[in-house]
Short mmCIF file of the C-alpha atoms (twelve columns), coordinates in Angstrom:
data_MODEL
# 
_entry.id   MODEL 
# 
loop_
_atom_site.group_PDB 
_atom_site.id 
_atom_site.type_symbol 
_atom_site.label_atom_id 
_atom_site.label_alt_id 
_atom_site.label_comp_id 
_atom_site.label_asym_id 
_atom_site.label_seq_id 
_atom_site.Cartn_x 
_atom_site.Cartn_y 
_atom_site.Cartn_z 
_atom_site.pdbx_PDB_model_num 
ATOM 1   C CA . UNK A 1   -8.854  -30.485 12.648 1 
ATOM 2   C CA . UNK A 2   -8.184  -30.280 16.399 1 
ATOM 3   C CA . UNK A 3   -6.111  -27.367 17.628 1 
ATOM 4   C CA . UNK A 4   -2.618  -28.326 18.796 1 
ATOM 5   C CA . UNK A 5   -1.855  -27.972 22.497 1 
ATOM 6   C CA . UNK A 6   0.644   -25.291 23.504 1 
ATOM 7   C CA . UNK A 7   3.526   -27.761 24.180 1 
ATOM 8   C CA . UNK A 8   2.988   -29.482 20.822 1 
ATOM 9   C CA . UNK A 9   2.911   -26.114 19.032 1 
ATOM 10  C CA . UNK A 10  6.216   -25.210 20.673 1 
ATOM 11  C CA . UNK A 11  7.831   -28.520 19.677 1 
ATOM 12  C CA . UNK A 12  6.560   -28.256 16.106 1 
ATOM 13  C CA . UNK A 13  7.774   -24.700 15.776 1 
ATOM 14  C CA . UNK A 14  11.190  -25.553 17.203 1 
ATOM 15  C CA . UNK A 15  11.750  -28.192 14.516 1 
ATOM 16  C CA . UNK A 16  11.225  -25.637 11.732 1 
ATOM 17  C CA . UNK A 17  12.481  -22.328 13.128 1 
ATOM 18  C CA . UNK A 18  14.493  -23.059 16.293 1 
ATOM 19  C CA . UNK A 19  16.461  -19.808 16.625 1 
ATOM 20  C CA . UNK A 20  13.498  -17.526 16.021 1 
ATOM 21  C CA . UNK A 21  11.125  -19.479 18.259 1 
ATOM 22  C CA . UNK A 22  13.542  -19.924 21.158 1 
ATOM 23  C CA . UNK A 23  14.409  -16.235 21.079 1 
ATOM 24  C CA . UNK A 24  10.758  -15.224 20.802 1 
ATOM 25  C CA . UNK A 25  9.682   -17.462 23.661 1 
ATOM 26  C CA . UNK A 26  12.489  -16.192 25.888 1 
ATOM 27  C CA . UNK A 27  11.517  -12.584 25.139 1 
ATOM 28  C CA . UNK A 28  7.830   -13.241 25.851 1 
ATOM 29  C CA . UNK A 29  8.637   -14.886 29.190 1 
ATOM 30  C CA . UNK A 30  10.864  -11.947 30.125 1 
ATOM 31  C CA . UNK A 31  8.200   -9.411  29.134 1 
ATOM 32  C CA . UNK A 32  5.526   -11.204 31.164 1 
ATOM 33  C CA . UNK A 33  7.836   -11.239 34.186 1 
ATOM 34  C CA . UNK A 34  8.329   -7.498  33.836 1 
ATOM 35  C CA . UNK A 35  4.582   -7.053  33.396 1 
ATOM 36  C CA . UNK A 36  3.906   -8.818  36.708 1 
ATOM 37  C CA . UNK A 37  6.415   -6.508  38.382 1 
ATOM 38  C CA . UNK A 38  4.807   -3.429  36.788 1 
ATOM 39  C CA . UNK A 39  1.362   -4.008  38.227 1 
ATOM 40  C CA . UNK A 40  2.068   -3.465  41.942 1 
ATOM 41  C CA . UNK A 41  3.367   0.029   41.029 1 
ATOM 42  C CA . UNK A 42  0.094   0.941   39.339 1 
ATOM 43  C CA . UNK A 43  -3.370  1.508   40.832 1 
ATOM 44  C CA . UNK A 44  -4.959  -1.146  38.605 1 
ATOM 45  C CA . UNK A 45  -3.962  -3.339  35.634 1 
ATOM 46  C CA . UNK A 46  -6.560  -1.791  33.311 1 
ATOM 47  C CA . UNK A 47  -5.734  1.805   32.385 1 
ATOM 48  C CA . UNK A 48  -8.988  3.712   32.199 1 
ATOM 49  C CA . UNK A 49  -8.006  6.749   30.225 1 
ATOM 50  C CA . UNK A 50  -10.806 9.147   29.310 1 
ATOM 51  C CA . UNK A 51  -11.253 9.063   25.513 1 
ATOM 52  C CA . UNK A 52  -11.720 12.215  23.424 1 
ATOM 53  C CA . UNK A 53  -15.091 12.059  21.659 1 
ATOM 54  C CA . UNK A 54  -14.055 14.162  18.655 1 
ATOM 55  C CA . UNK A 55  -10.487 12.958  18.147 1 
ATOM 56  C CA . UNK A 56  -10.878 12.784  14.347 1 
ATOM 57  C CA . UNK A 57  -11.610 16.492  14.079 1 
ATOM 58  C CA . UNK A 58  -8.971  17.491  16.642 1 
ATOM 59  C CA . UNK A 59  -6.212  15.532  14.908 1 
ATOM 60  C CA . UNK A 60  -7.163  17.117  11.575 1 
ATOM 61  C CA . UNK A 61  -7.086  20.580  13.155 1 
ATOM 62  C CA . UNK A 62  -3.578  19.978  14.509 1 
ATOM 63  C CA . UNK A 63  -2.493  18.814  11.056 1 
ATOM 64  C CA . UNK A 64  -4.047  21.886  9.421  1 
ATOM 65  C CA . UNK A 65  -6.484  19.760  7.395  1 
ATOM 66  C CA . UNK A 66  -10.153 20.661  6.993  1 
ATOM 67  C CA . UNK A 67  -12.851 18.510  8.580  1 
ATOM 68  C CA . UNK A 68  -14.946 16.657  7.412  1 
ATOM 69  C CA . UNK A 69  -12.205 15.094  5.321  1 
ATOM 70  C CA . UNK A 70  -12.569 13.627  1.840  1 
ATOM 71  C CA . UNK A 71  -9.836  11.066  2.517  1 
ATOM 72  C CA . UNK A 72  -11.700 9.792   5.588  1 
ATOM 73  C CA . UNK A 73  -14.865 9.455   3.516  1 
ATOM 74  C CA . UNK A 74  -12.847 7.362   1.066  1 
ATOM 75  C CA . UNK A 75  -11.680 5.197   3.961  1 
ATOM 76  C CA . UNK A 76  -15.302 4.385   4.889  1 
ATOM 77  C CA . UNK A 77  -16.215 2.608   1.674  1 
ATOM 78  C CA . UNK A 78  -12.765 1.026   1.351  1 
ATOM 79  C CA . UNK A 79  -13.036 -0.411  4.878  1 
ATOM 80  C CA . UNK A 80  -16.424 -1.984  4.124  1 
ATOM 81  C CA . UNK A 81  -15.182 -3.492  0.863  1 
ATOM 82  C CA . UNK A 82  -12.013 -4.987  2.345  1 
ATOM 83  C CA . UNK A 83  -13.723 -6.378  5.453  1 
ATOM 84  C CA . UNK A 84  -16.326 -8.062  3.251  1 
ATOM 85  C CA . UNK A 85  -13.687 -9.488  0.901  1 
ATOM 86  C CA . UNK A 86  -11.660 -11.002 3.767  1 
ATOM 87  C CA . UNK A 87  -14.759 -12.357 5.530  1 
ATOM 88  C CA . UNK A 88  -15.838 -13.990 2.255  1 
ATOM 89  C CA . UNK A 89  -12.704 -16.166 2.343  1 
ATOM 90  C CA . UNK A 90  -13.887 -17.718 5.622  1 
ATOM 91  C CA . UNK A 91  -11.267 -16.006 7.791  1 
ATOM 92  C CA . UNK A 92  -12.714 -14.871 11.118 1 
ATOM 93  C CA . UNK A 93  -12.142 -11.173 11.824 1 
ATOM 94  C CA . UNK A 94  -12.594 -8.843  14.783 1 
ATOM 95  C CA . UNK A 95  -11.715 -9.325  18.494 1 
ATOM 96  C CA . UNK A 96  -9.697  -12.478 19.256 1 
ATOM 97  C CA . UNK A 97  -9.813  -13.570 15.630 1 
ATOM 98  C CA . UNK A 98  -6.062  -14.200 15.499 1 
ATOM 99  C CA . UNK A 99  -5.686  -16.504 18.502 1 
ATOM 100 C CA . UNK A 100 -5.897  -14.119 21.510 1 
ATOM 101 C CA . UNK A 101 -5.180  -11.037 19.414 1 
ATOM 102 C CA . UNK A 102 -7.466  -8.641  17.554 1 
ATOM 103 C CA . UNK A 103 -7.405  -7.302  14.029 1 
ATOM 104 C CA . UNK A 104 -7.006  -3.543  13.722 1 
ATOM 105 C CA . UNK A 105 -10.432 -1.975  14.344 1 
ATOM 106 C CA . UNK A 106 -12.064 0.697   12.178 1 
ATOM 107 C CA . UNK A 107 -11.098 3.618   14.439 1 
ATOM 108 C CA . UNK A 108 -7.454  2.607   14.824 1 
ATOM 109 C CA . UNK A 109 -7.036  1.814   11.129 1 
ATOM 110 C CA . UNK A 110 -8.803  5.038   10.100 1 
ATOM 111 C CA . UNK A 111 -6.357  7.031   12.228 1 
ATOM 112 C CA . UNK A 112 -3.387  5.307   10.588 1 
ATOM 113 C CA . UNK A 113 -4.908  5.780   7.121  1 
ATOM 114 C CA . UNK A 114 -5.538  9.499   7.726  1 
ATOM 115 C CA . UNK A 115 -2.048  10.138  9.072  1 
ATOM 116 C CA . UNK A 116 -0.445  8.278   6.177  1 
ATOM 117 C CA . UNK A 117 -2.436  10.353  3.684  1 
ATOM 118 C CA . UNK A 118 -2.155  13.775  5.340  1 
ATOM 119 C CA . UNK A 119 1.486   13.507  6.421  1 
ATOM 120 C CA . UNK A 120 2.386   12.236  2.943  1 
ATOM 121 C CA . UNK A 121 4.310   9.609   4.903  1 
ATOM 122 C CA . UNK A 122 6.993   7.777   2.926  1 
ATOM 123 C CA . UNK A 123 8.773   5.796   5.641  1 
ATOM 124 C CA . UNK A 124 6.412   3.943   7.950  1 
ATOM 125 C CA . UNK A 125 7.265   1.280   10.536 1 
ATOM 126 C CA . UNK A 126 4.732   -0.891  12.366 1 
ATOM 127 C CA . UNK A 127 5.116   -3.644  14.935 1 
ATOM 128 C CA . UNK A 128 2.531   -6.424  14.871 1 
ATOM 129 C CA . UNK A 129 0.856   -7.742  11.716 1 
ATOM 130 C CA . UNK A 130 -1.616  -10.606 12.417 1 
ATOM 131 C CA . UNK A 131 -4.021  -10.753 9.438  1 
ATOM 132 C CA . UNK A 132 -2.555  -7.513  8.153  1 
ATOM 133 C CA . UNK A 133 -5.593  -5.210  8.207  1 
ATOM 134 C CA . UNK A 134 -3.560  -2.198  9.328  1 
ATOM 135 C CA . UNK A 135 -0.765  -3.091  6.910  1 
ATOM 136 C CA . UNK A 136 -3.255  -3.311  4.044  1 
ATOM 137 C CA . UNK A 137 -4.669  0.157   4.680  1 
ATOM 138 C CA . UNK A 138 -1.244  1.732   5.066  1 
ATOM 139 C CA . UNK A 139 -0.265  0.238   1.715  1 
ATOM 140 C CA . UNK A 140 -3.519  1.404   0.102  1 
ATOM 141 C CA . UNK A 141 -2.824  4.922   1.431  1 
ATOM 142 C CA . UNK A 142 0.753   4.838   0.127  1 
ATOM 143 C CA . UNK A 143 -0.520  3.799   -3.277 1 
ATOM 144 C CA . UNK A 144 -2.975  6.711   -3.249 1 
ATOM 145 C CA . UNK A 145 -0.100  9.016   -2.263 1 
ATOM 146 C CA . UNK A 146 2.016   7.642   -5.102 1 
ATOM 147 C CA . UNK A 147 5.104   7.068   -2.917 1 
ATOM 148 C CA . UNK A 148 6.345   5.411   0.241  1 
ATOM 149 C CA . UNK A 149 7.181   2.067   1.866  1 
ATOM 150 C CA . UNK A 150 6.028   0.110   4.930  1 
ATOM 151 C CA . UNK A 151 8.259   -2.023  7.144  1 
ATOM 152 C CA . UNK A 152 6.337   -4.432  9.424  1 
ATOM 153 C CA . UNK A 153 7.993   -6.329  12.281 1 
ATOM 154 C CA . UNK A 154 6.146   -9.321  13.695 1 
ATOM 155 C CA . UNK A 155 7.047   -12.460 15.621 1 
ATOM 156 C CA . UNK A 156 4.962   -15.233 14.011 1 
ATOM 157 C CA . UNK A 157 2.648   -17.298 16.250 1 
ATOM 158 C CA . UNK A 158 3.522   -20.850 17.254 1 
ATOM 159 C CA . UNK A 159 0.417   -22.322 15.621 1 
ATOM 160 C CA . UNK A 160 1.344   -23.248 12.002 1 
ATOM 161 C CA . UNK A 161 -2.225  -22.605 10.804 1 
ATOM 162 C CA . UNK A 162 -2.129  -19.072 12.214 1 
ATOM 163 C CA . UNK A 163 1.343   -18.538 10.819 1 
ATOM 164 C CA . UNK A 164 -0.060  -19.113 7.333  1 
ATOM 165 C CA . UNK A 165 -2.603  -16.341 7.943  1 
ATOM 166 C CA . UNK A 166 -0.039  -13.654 8.778  1 
ATOM 167 C CA . UNK A 167 -0.575  -10.732 6.410  1 
ATOM 168 C CA . UNK A 168 -3.303  -12.393 4.328  1 
ATOM 169 C CA . UNK A 169 -5.133  -9.069  3.959  1 
ATOM 170 C CA . UNK A 170 -2.210  -7.691  1.928  1 
ATOM 171 C CA . UNK A 171 -2.735  -8.346  -1.780 1 
ATOM 172 C CA . UNK A 172 0.051   -9.098  -4.266 1 
ATOM 173 C CA . UNK A 173 -0.394  -5.806  -6.093 1 
ATOM 174 C CA . UNK A 174 0.613   -3.942  -2.908 1 
ATOM 175 C CA . UNK A 175 3.556   -6.132  -1.879 1 
ATOM 176 C CA . UNK A 176 6.208   -4.097  -3.731 1 
ATOM 177 C CA . UNK A 177 5.788   -1.359  -1.095 1 
ATOM 178 C CA . UNK A 178 5.971   -3.805  1.834  1 
ATOM 179 C CA . UNK A 179 8.864   -5.355  3.746  1 
ATOM 180 C CA . UNK A 180 7.878   -7.956  6.342  1 
ATOM 181 C CA . UNK A 181 10.575  -8.383  9.012  1 
ATOM 182 C CA . UNK A 182 10.064  -11.749 10.679 1 
ATOM 183 C CA . UNK A 183 10.873  -11.713 14.395 1 
ATOM 184 C CA . UNK A 184 10.455  -9.586  17.510 1 
ATOM 185 C CA . UNK A 185 10.751  -5.811  17.715 1 
ATOM 186 C CA . UNK A 186 13.380  -6.130  20.445 1 
ATOM 187 C CA . UNK A 187 15.643  -7.984  18.021 1 
ATOM 188 C CA . UNK A 188 14.899  -6.069  14.823 1 
ATOM 189 C CA . UNK A 189 13.588  -2.569  15.557 1 
ATOM 190 C CA . UNK A 190 16.912  -0.936  16.584 1 
ATOM 191 C CA . UNK A 191 18.710  -2.042  13.411 1 
ATOM 192 C CA . UNK A 192 15.782  -1.164  11.149 1 
ATOM 193 C CA . UNK A 193 15.427  2.359   12.556 1 
ATOM 194 C CA . UNK A 194 19.174  2.866   12.321 1 
ATOM 195 C CA . UNK A 195 19.049  1.835   8.671  1 
ATOM 196 C CA . UNK A 196 16.112  4.138   7.868  1 
ATOM 197 C CA . UNK A 197 17.613  7.103   9.777  1 
ATOM 198 C CA . UNK A 198 14.282  8.985   9.804  1 
ATOM 199 C CA . UNK A 199 10.632  7.892   9.737  1 
ATOM 200 C CA . UNK A 200 7.338   9.720   9.230  1 
ATOM 201 C CA . UNK A 201 4.962   7.423   11.118 1 
ATOM 202 C CA . UNK A 202 5.298   4.626   13.695 1 
ATOM 203 C CA . UNK A 203 2.559   2.191   14.741 1 
ATOM 204 C CA . UNK A 204 2.803   0.011   17.859 1 
ATOM 205 C CA . UNK A 205 0.584   -3.073  17.877 1 
ATOM 206 C CA . UNK A 206 2.835   -5.796  19.276 1 
ATOM 207 C CA . UNK A 207 3.293   -7.086  22.837 1 
ATOM 208 C CA . UNK A 208 1.342   -4.724  25.107 1 
ATOM 209 C CA . UNK A 209 3.464   -4.442  28.239 1 
ATOM 210 C CA . UNK A 210 4.603   -1.073  29.525 1 
ATOM 211 C CA . UNK A 211 8.233   -2.153  29.140 1 
ATOM 212 C CA . UNK A 212 7.777   -3.135  25.491 1 
ATOM 213 C CA . UNK A 213 5.653   -0.091  24.636 1 
ATOM 214 C CA . UNK A 214 8.302   2.247   26.063 1 
ATOM 215 C CA . UNK A 215 11.100  0.322   24.341 1 
ATOM 216 C CA . UNK A 216 9.420   0.759   20.953 1 
ATOM 217 C CA . UNK A 217 8.139   4.322   21.404 1 
ATOM 218 C CA . UNK A 218 11.379  5.665   22.863 1 
ATOM 219 C CA . UNK A 219 13.357  4.234   19.939 1 
ATOM 220 C CA . UNK A 220 10.863  5.416   17.321 1 
ATOM 221 C CA . UNK A 221 10.628  8.919   18.812 1 
ATOM 222 C CA . UNK A 222 14.350  9.519   18.236 1 
ATOM 223 C CA . UNK A 223 13.953  8.722   14.530 1 
ATOM 224 C CA . UNK A 224 10.524  10.307  14.046 1 
ATOM 225 C CA . UNK A 225 10.714  13.501  12.001 1 
ATOM 226 C CA . UNK A 226 9.288   16.693  13.473 1 
ATOM 227 C CA . UNK A 227 5.672   16.802  12.302 1 
ATOM 228 C CA . UNK A 228 5.446   12.982  12.299 1 
ATOM 229 C CA . UNK A 229 3.194   10.800  14.466 1 
ATOM 230 C CA . UNK A 230 2.989   7.732   16.689 1 
ATOM 231 C CA . UNK A 231 -0.129  5.534   16.871 1 
ATOM 232 C CA . UNK A 232 -0.337  3.093   19.785 1 
ATOM 233 C CA . UNK A 233 -2.983  0.368   19.996 1 
ATOM 234 C CA . UNK A 234 -4.518  -1.067  23.190 1 
ATOM 235 C CA . UNK A 235 -3.234  1.697   25.477 1 
ATOM 236 C CA . UNK A 236 -5.680  0.566   28.172 1 
ATOM 237 C CA . UNK A 237 -3.655  -2.653  28.579 1 
ATOM 238 C CA . UNK A 238 -0.707  -0.900  30.267 1 
ATOM 239 C CA . UNK A 239 0.568   2.511   31.400 1 
ATOM 240 C CA . UNK A 240 3.159   2.971   28.637 1 
ATOM 241 C CA . UNK A 241 1.200   5.686   26.797 1 
ATOM 242 C CA . UNK A 242 0.850   7.695   30.014 1 
ATOM 243 C CA . UNK A 243 4.500   7.396   31.038 1 
ATOM 244 C CA . UNK A 244 5.702   8.203   27.510 1 
ATOM 245 C CA . UNK A 245 3.700   11.440  27.426 1 
ATOM 246 C CA . UNK A 246 5.027   12.356  30.866 1 
ATOM 247 C CA . UNK A 247 8.586   11.899  29.608 1 
ATOM 248 C CA . UNK A 248 8.080   13.667  26.260 1 
ATOM 249 C CA . UNK A 249 5.637   16.324  27.383 1 
ATOM 250 C CA . UNK A 250 4.290   19.247  25.377 1 
ATOM 251 C CA . UNK A 251 3.344   17.310  22.238 1 
ATOM 252 C CA . UNK A 252 -0.339  16.895  21.301 1 
ATOM 253 C CA . UNK A 253 -1.664  13.469  22.242 1 
ATOM 254 C CA . UNK A 254 -5.117  11.923  22.036 1 
ATOM 255 C CA . UNK A 255 -6.885  9.013   23.730 1 
ATOM 256 C CA . UNK A 256 -9.264  7.470   21.176 1 
ATOM 257 C CA . UNK A 257 -12.010 4.883   21.545 1 
ATOM 258 C CA . UNK A 258 -11.681 1.802   19.367 1 
ATOM 259 C CA . UNK A 259 -14.461 0.722   16.996 1 
ATOM 260 C CA . UNK A 260 -14.319 -3.103  16.958 1 
ATOM 261 C CA . UNK A 261 -16.467 -5.129  14.587 1 
ATOM 262 C CA . UNK A 262 -18.015 -6.839  17.611 1 
ATOM 263 C CA . UNK A 263 -17.809 -6.112  21.380 1 
ATOM 264 C CA . UNK A 264 -14.505 -6.957  23.053 1 
ATOM 265 C CA . UNK A 265 -15.606 -8.273  26.441 1 
ATOM 266 C CA . UNK A 266 -12.073 -8.162  27.840 1 
ATOM 267 C CA . UNK A 267 -12.124 -4.342  27.778 1 
ATOM 268 C CA . UNK A 268 -13.621 -2.118  30.472 1 
ATOM 269 C CA . UNK A 269 -15.645 -0.265  27.801 1 
ATOM 270 C CA . UNK A 270 -16.234 -3.314  25.540 1 
ATOM 271 C CA . UNK A 271 -14.193 -1.528  22.866 1 
ATOM 272 C CA . UNK A 272 -10.650 -0.725  23.965 1 
ATOM 273 C CA . UNK A 273 -8.574  2.418   23.440 1 
ATOM 274 C CA . UNK A 274 -5.739  3.564   21.223 1 
ATOM 275 C CA . UNK A 275 -3.537  6.638   21.361 1 
ATOM 276 C CA . UNK A 276 -1.999  9.160   18.966 1 
ATOM 277 C CA . UNK A 277 1.011   11.402  19.595 1 
ATOM 278 C CA . UNK A 278 1.912   14.194  17.153 1 
ATOM 279 C CA . UNK A 279 5.539   15.335  17.226 1 
ATOM 280 C CA . UNK A 280 5.559   19.089  16.976 1 
ATOM 281 C CA . UNK A 281 7.604   20.703  14.208 1 
ATOM 282 C CA . UNK A 282 10.988  21.863  15.527 1 
ATOM 283 C CA . UNK A 283 10.250  25.588  15.254 1 
ATOM 284 C CA . UNK A 284 7.081   25.267  17.361 1 
ATOM 285 C CA . UNK A 285 8.802   23.038  19.930 1 
ATOM 286 C CA . UNK A 286 11.673  25.543  20.191 1 
ATOM 287 C CA . UNK A 287 9.245   28.369  20.922 1 
ATOM 288 C CA . UNK A 288 7.520   26.270  23.607 1 
ATOM 289 C CA . UNK A 289 10.874  25.362  25.177 1 
ATOM 290 C CA . UNK A 290 11.879  29.049  25.310 1 
ATOM 291 C CA . UNK A 291 8.601   29.980  27.039 1 
ATOM 292 C CA . UNK A 292 8.999   27.161  29.560 1 
# 
């Protein structure tokens, strides 16, 4: 079946979900306008951070967990099994497999899996779902932990065929730990974080403009417990990760190279980058503040 043109997708979506679509479109237009204004202030649109080659080990050291890690070894075979099971359904995976967006890659998802397991995270919020690879692995990790819940905020795509694929990687036996919040983070994240009061882990994988990244991270940071973590995908698409770490300095942060299923030719390194920020426990941060 031929793919619908953009105007026809908009009209079709407006007949079924007018409030959500109008709001989402208005927010996307506003974000893109801000993005165009951001670029003249920056040396280049692509943010060529230098990745840390051994980020896995370094993150584990900061968490006080031995490396190599048994939980990460478990992730390896689980990743292969789930990727194969989704591919067997005929759903395309990897870079640009969900319209112009990517599924979570092995490196990014492994980081989220490890943090969920080692932090014993019970309240996790993510923005962006697509096929739900990251969501699936968070839920698998929560099941292994024996506790916890995931809240996922995502504005569905205009294409009705893609909309039916949102979250397809999440199986029914995991859905009791999952709340899918339909809409944009700008509309829903403030109220959700206020309701939860405190979170253990936050994952950004929604609209990648510096303005939106800072909006989400700044909000999440206030509710993130000391000892918790942020994981931010596609940090090379904007300067939000850099400006956030300038504002909230002194906390360990890592630039990590993505591990896509196939090369992503839009990226300067054919892979892309993601970032991790660990929020220091309050006693350590207090000692640092006294020294400074």
